[in-house]
XYZ file of C-alpha atoms in Angstrom:
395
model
C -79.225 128.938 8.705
C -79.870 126.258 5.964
C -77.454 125.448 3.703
C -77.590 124.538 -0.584
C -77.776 120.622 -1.104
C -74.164 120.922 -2.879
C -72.670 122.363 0.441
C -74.516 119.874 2.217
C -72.866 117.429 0.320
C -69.485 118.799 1.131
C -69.768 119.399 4.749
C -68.416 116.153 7.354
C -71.332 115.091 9.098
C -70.476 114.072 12.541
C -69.686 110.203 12.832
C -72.264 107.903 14.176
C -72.428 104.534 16.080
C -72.057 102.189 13.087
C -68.705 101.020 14.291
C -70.690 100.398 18.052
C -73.448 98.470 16.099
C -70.900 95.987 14.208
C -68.682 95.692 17.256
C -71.947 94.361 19.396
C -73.151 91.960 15.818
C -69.894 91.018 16.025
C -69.697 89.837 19.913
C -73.154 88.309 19.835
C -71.982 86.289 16.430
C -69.266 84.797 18.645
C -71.452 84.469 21.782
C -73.826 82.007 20.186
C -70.947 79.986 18.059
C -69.685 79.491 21.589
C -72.966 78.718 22.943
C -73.203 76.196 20.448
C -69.488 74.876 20.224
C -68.534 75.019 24.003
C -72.008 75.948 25.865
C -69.881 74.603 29.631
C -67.396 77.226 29.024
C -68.653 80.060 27.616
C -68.746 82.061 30.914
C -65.297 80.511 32.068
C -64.133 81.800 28.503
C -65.804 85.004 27.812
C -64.181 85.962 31.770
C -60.583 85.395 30.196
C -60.993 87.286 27.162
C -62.149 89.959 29.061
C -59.327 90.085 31.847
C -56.868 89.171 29.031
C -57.915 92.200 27.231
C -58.157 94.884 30.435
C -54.750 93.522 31.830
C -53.325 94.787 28.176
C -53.741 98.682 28.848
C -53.628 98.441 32.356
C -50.053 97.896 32.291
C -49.831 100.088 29.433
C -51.084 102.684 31.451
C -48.330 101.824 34.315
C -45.886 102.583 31.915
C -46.667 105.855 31.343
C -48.236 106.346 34.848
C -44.565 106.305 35.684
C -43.331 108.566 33.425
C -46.147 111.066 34.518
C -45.428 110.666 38.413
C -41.524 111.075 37.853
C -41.108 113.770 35.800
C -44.419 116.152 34.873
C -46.313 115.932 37.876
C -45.453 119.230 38.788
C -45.788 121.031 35.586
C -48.498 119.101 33.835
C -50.261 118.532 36.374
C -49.813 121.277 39.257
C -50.177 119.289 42.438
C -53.632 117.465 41.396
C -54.470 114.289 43.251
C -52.988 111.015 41.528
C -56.128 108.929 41.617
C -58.425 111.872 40.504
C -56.428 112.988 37.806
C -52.813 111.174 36.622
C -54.168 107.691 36.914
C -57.153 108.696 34.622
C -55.095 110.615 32.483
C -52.782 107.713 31.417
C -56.040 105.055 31.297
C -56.683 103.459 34.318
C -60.039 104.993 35.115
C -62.433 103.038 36.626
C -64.251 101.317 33.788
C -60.911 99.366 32.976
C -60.625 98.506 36.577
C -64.096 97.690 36.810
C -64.201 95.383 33.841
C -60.678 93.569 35.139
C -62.189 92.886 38.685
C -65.390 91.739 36.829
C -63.687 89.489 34.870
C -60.880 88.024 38.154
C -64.659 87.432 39.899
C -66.506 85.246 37.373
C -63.308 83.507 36.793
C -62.903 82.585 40.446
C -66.252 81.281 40.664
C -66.267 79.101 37.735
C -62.672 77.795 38.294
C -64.195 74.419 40.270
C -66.478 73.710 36.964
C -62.930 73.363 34.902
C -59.618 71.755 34.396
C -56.363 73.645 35.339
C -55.291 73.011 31.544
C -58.787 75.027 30.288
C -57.647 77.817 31.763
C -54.475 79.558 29.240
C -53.086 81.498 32.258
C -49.753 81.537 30.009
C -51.872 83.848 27.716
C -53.470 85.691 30.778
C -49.310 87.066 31.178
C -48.117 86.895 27.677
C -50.825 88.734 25.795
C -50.746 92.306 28.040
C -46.941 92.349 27.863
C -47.114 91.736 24.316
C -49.979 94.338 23.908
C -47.607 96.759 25.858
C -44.908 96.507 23.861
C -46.366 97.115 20.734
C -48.290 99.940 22.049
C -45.031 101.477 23.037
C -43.656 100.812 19.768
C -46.798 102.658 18.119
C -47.701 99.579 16.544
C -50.970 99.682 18.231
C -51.490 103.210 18.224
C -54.533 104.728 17.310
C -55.808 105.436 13.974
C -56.694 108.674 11.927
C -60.285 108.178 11.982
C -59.773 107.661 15.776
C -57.649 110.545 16.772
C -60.244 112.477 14.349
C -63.268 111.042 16.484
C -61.617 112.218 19.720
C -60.842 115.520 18.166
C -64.080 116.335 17.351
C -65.656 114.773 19.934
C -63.630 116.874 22.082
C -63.380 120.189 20.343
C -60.174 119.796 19.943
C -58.975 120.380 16.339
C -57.880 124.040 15.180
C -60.969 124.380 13.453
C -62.693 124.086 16.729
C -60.181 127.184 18.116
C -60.424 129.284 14.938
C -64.165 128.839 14.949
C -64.769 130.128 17.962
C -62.247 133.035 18.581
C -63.783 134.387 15.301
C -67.291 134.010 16.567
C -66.522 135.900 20.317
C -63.832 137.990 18.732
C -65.375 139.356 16.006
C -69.097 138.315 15.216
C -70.482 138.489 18.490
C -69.568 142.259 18.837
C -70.571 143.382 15.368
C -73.453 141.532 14.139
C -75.709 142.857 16.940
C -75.020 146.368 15.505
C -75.001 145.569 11.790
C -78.806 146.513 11.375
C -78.401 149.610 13.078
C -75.008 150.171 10.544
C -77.010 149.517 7.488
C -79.918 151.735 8.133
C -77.492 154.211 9.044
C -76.212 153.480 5.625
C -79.473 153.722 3.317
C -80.414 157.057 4.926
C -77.174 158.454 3.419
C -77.338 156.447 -0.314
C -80.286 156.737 -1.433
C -81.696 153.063 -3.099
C -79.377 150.614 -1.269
C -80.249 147.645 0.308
C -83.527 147.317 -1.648
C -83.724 143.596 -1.039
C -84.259 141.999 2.404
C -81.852 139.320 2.009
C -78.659 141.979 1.078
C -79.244 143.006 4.364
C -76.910 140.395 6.241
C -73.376 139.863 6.824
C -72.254 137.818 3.799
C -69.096 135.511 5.378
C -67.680 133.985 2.656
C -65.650 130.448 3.347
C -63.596 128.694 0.343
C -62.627 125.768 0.757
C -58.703 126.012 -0.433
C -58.635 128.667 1.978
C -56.524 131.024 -0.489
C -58.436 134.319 0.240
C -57.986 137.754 -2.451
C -57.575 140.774 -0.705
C -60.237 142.379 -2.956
C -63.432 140.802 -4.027
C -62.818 142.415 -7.584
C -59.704 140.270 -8.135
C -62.080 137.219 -8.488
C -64.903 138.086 -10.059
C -65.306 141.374 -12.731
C -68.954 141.448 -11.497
C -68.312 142.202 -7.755
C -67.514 146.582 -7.720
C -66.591 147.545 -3.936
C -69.080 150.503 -3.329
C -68.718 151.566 0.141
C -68.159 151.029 3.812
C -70.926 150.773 6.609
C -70.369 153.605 9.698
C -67.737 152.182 11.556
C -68.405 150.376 14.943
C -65.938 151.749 17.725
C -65.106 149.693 21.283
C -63.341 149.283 23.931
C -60.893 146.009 23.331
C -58.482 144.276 25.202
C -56.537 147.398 25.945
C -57.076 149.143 23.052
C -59.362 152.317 22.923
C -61.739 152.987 20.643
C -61.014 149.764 18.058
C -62.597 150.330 15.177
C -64.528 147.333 13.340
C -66.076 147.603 9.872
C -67.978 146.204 7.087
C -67.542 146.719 3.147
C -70.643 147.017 0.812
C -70.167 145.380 -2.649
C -72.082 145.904 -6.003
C -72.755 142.691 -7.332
C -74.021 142.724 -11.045
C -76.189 139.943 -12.179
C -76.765 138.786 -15.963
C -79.176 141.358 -16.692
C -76.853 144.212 -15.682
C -79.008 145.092 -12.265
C -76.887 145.485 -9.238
C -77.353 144.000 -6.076
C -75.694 145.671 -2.680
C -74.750 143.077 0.257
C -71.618 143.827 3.028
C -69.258 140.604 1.935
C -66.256 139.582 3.533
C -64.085 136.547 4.050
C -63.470 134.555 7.103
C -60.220 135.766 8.350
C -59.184 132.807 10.366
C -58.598 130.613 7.045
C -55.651 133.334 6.719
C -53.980 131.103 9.599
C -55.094 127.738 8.131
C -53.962 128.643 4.688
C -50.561 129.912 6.066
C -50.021 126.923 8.638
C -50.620 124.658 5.070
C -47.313 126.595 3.711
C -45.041 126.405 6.421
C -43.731 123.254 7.028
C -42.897 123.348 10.721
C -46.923 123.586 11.452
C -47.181 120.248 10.035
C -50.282 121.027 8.325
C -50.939 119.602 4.719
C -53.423 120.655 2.023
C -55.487 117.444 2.859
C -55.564 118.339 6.315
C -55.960 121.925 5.637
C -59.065 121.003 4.000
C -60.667 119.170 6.471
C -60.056 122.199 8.838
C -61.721 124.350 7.003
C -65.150 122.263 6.449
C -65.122 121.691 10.305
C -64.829 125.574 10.362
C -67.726 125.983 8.700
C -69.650 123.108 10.396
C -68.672 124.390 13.775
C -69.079 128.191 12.871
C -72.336 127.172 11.762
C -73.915 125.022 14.750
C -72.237 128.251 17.139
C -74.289 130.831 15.239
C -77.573 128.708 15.057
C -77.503 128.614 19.007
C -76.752 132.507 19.532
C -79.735 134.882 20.082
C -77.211 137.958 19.290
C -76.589 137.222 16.278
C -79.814 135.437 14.626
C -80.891 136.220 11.242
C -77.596 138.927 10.867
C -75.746 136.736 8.762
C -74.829 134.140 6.027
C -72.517 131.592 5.391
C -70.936 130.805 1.980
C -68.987 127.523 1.747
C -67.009 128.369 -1.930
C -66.222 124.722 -3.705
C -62.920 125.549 -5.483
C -63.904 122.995 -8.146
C -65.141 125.641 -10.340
C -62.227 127.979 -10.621
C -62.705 127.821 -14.001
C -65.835 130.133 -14.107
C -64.702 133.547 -13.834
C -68.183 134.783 -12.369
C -68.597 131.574 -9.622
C -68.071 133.712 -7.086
C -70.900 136.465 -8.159
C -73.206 133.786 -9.081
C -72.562 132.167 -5.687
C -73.600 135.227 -3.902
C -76.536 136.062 -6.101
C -77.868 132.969 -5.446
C -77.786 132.955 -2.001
C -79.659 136.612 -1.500
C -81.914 134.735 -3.702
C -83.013 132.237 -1.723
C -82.592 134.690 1.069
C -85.685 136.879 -0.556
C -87.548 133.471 -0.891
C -87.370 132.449 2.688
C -87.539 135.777 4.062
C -90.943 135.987 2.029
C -92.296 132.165 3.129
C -92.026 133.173 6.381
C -93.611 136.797 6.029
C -96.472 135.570 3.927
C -97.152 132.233 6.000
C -98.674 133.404 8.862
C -100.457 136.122 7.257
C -102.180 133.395 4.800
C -102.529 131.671 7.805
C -104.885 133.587 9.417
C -106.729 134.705 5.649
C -107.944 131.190 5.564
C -108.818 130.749 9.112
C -111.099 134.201 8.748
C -112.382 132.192 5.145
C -113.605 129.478 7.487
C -115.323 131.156 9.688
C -117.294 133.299 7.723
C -118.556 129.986 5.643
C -119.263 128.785 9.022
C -120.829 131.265 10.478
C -122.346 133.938 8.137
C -123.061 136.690 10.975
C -120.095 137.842 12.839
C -119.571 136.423 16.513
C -118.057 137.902 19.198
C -114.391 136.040 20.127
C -115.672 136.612 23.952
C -116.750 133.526 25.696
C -120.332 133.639 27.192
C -122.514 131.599 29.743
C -125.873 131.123 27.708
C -128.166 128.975 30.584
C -131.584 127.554 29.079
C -134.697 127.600 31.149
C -136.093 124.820 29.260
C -136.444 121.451 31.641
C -133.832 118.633 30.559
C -135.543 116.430 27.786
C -134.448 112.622 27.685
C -132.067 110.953 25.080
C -134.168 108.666 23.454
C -138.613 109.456 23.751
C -141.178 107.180 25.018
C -141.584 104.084 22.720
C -145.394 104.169 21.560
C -147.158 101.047 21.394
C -147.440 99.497 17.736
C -150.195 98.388 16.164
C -148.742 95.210 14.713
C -150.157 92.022 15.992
């Protein structure tokens, strides 16, 4: 599904490789000072940074490695091997190792080339204990927008969770059925549904997460109408769990009503309410990011599902216009509205598609041809390219 350009502008786009790009300008800026500074060295040096650097979490990751091996390896980690899964758990995976040997190599091999004073082996020891102290300390610990990068990268945040419990807990099992439940529906109310667009699962997504009970509480222009026929199954232990859908009226400014099932995505109940108790730890800042990586999430899981293609649409609600008392009606109205529009592009396209294709060949071809290949063989004898050249005249 597409979104509006003003949700688009609201939505967290995932992060790129910017910070990748400056880190390499960055190394090859100081590569070529020291080409030009210290051009005998630069191996011999760029070899001790490196080592200097690896040692650093290395024995940061002994530290914890420790604590891991004394005292959770048999409930963390369930009798799994120590070098396939504690020893990468607390950093020492192989790149780090790899990069440490690397760097013990090239210094061996360049240590006849230099003095015993060139070499800073007093930083080679001081540097990774410092580095492991203040990492203890949570000096160097990591930073917001890395423990958000690793969160997302990972699928790890409680949008993530929320986004997809509510898609195979809830929209996976109806929205196959919904067409089904609103044809059901017009054959028992007569003139519902005229519009193409009304005909999909309206999810509606504010971004404050404070959800009304009843649509009518927010907006005098939303009337509920009715429900759609009930969808019964089978559930975790529970027979015959009933799932359902409420139709709206939504009026626009010229008084003509517009019928489309709306709802509100239940799981911002749980963000909303882990915002107001304290012991979740959950601000309104971070509350708010949750809920745009709800949507974003929601939306990249429903893109990819067959089941539930073209059965739905997602509202992202900007709470900066609270102040309208009919946002949330004009919201809606405008989305069936461009729902009509693209449902009729792509209708009409191929259709006028094949109009002008059928133009061109009867300008073409004025008698109609038959779309059958044939074999049409000529009896004639094969003629040359070019013809004799005649002899000329001119002297």
């Amino acid at each position: 599904m597409l979104c509006l350009r003003d949700e688009a502008v609201l939505i967290p786009q995932p992060r790129g490789s910017l910070p990748k790009v400056c880190a390499g300008l960055l190394a090859a800026i100081a590569t070529g000072v020291l080409l030009f500074t210290s051009p005998e060295r630069i191996i011999n040096l760029v070899a001790l940074a490196t080592l200097i650097v690896t040692l650093g979490p290395l024995l940061s990751g002994l530290c914890l490695l420790a604590e891991e091996v004394l005292h959770h390896s048999s409930t963390r980690y369930r009798g799994r091997s120590l070098l396939g899964h504690i020893m990468p758990a607390c950093g020492l995976g192989g790149k780090t190792l790899l990069a440490a040997a690397m760097a013990c190599l090239l210094l061996y091999a360049t240590k006849h080339s230099l003095h015993h004073k060139d070499q800073h082996w007093e930083l080679v020891v001081l540097v990774p204990v410092v580095y492991t102290l203040l990492k203890s300390l949570g000096v160097l610990g990591p930073s917001e927008v890395e423990v958000s990068v690793i969160c997302e990268e990972r699928k790890m945040n409680v949008a993530h969770g929320l986004a997809w419990s509510f898609y195979f807990g809830y929209l996976q099992l109806v929205l196959p059925s919904l067409e089904a439940s609103i044809d059901s529906f017009r054959a028992s109310h007569q003139g519902s549904f005229q519009s193409r667009g009304s005909q999909k699962l309206i999810v509606l997504i504010p971004i404050n997460a404070n959800i009304s009970h009843k649509l009518e509480d927010e907006d005098s222009n939303i009337k509920f109408y009715d429900s759609l026929p009930n969808s019964q199954m089978d559930m975790a232990g529970i027979r015959g769990r009933v799932y359902k859908h409420s139709v709206y009226r939504v009026q626009d400014e010229h008084g003509k009503t517009h019928e489309c099932p709306v709802e509100y995505a239940t799981p911002l109940l749980t963000l909303y309410r882990m915002s107001q108790d304290r012991n979740a730890g959950f601000g309104e800042p971070e509350r708010r990011q949750q809920v745009l990586l709800f949507y974003r999430t929601l939306q990249d899981i429903l893109e990819q599902s067959l089941e539930c293609r073209n059965r739905y649409r997602l509202i992202l609600l900007n709470d900066e216009h609270e102040e309208d008392p009919h946002f949330l009606s004009k919201t809606i109205l405008k989305h069936l509205e461009q729902q009509n529009k693209e449902e009729f592009c792509l209708s009409s396209a191929p259709q006028q598609e094949t109009n002008k294709v059928a133009q061109m060949e009867d300008w073409h071809n004025p008698d109609p041809m038959s779309r059958e290949p044939t074999l049409m063989i000529s009896l004639e004898r094969p003629q040359p390219l070019r013809g004799p050249v005649e002899n000329s005249d001119i002297s």
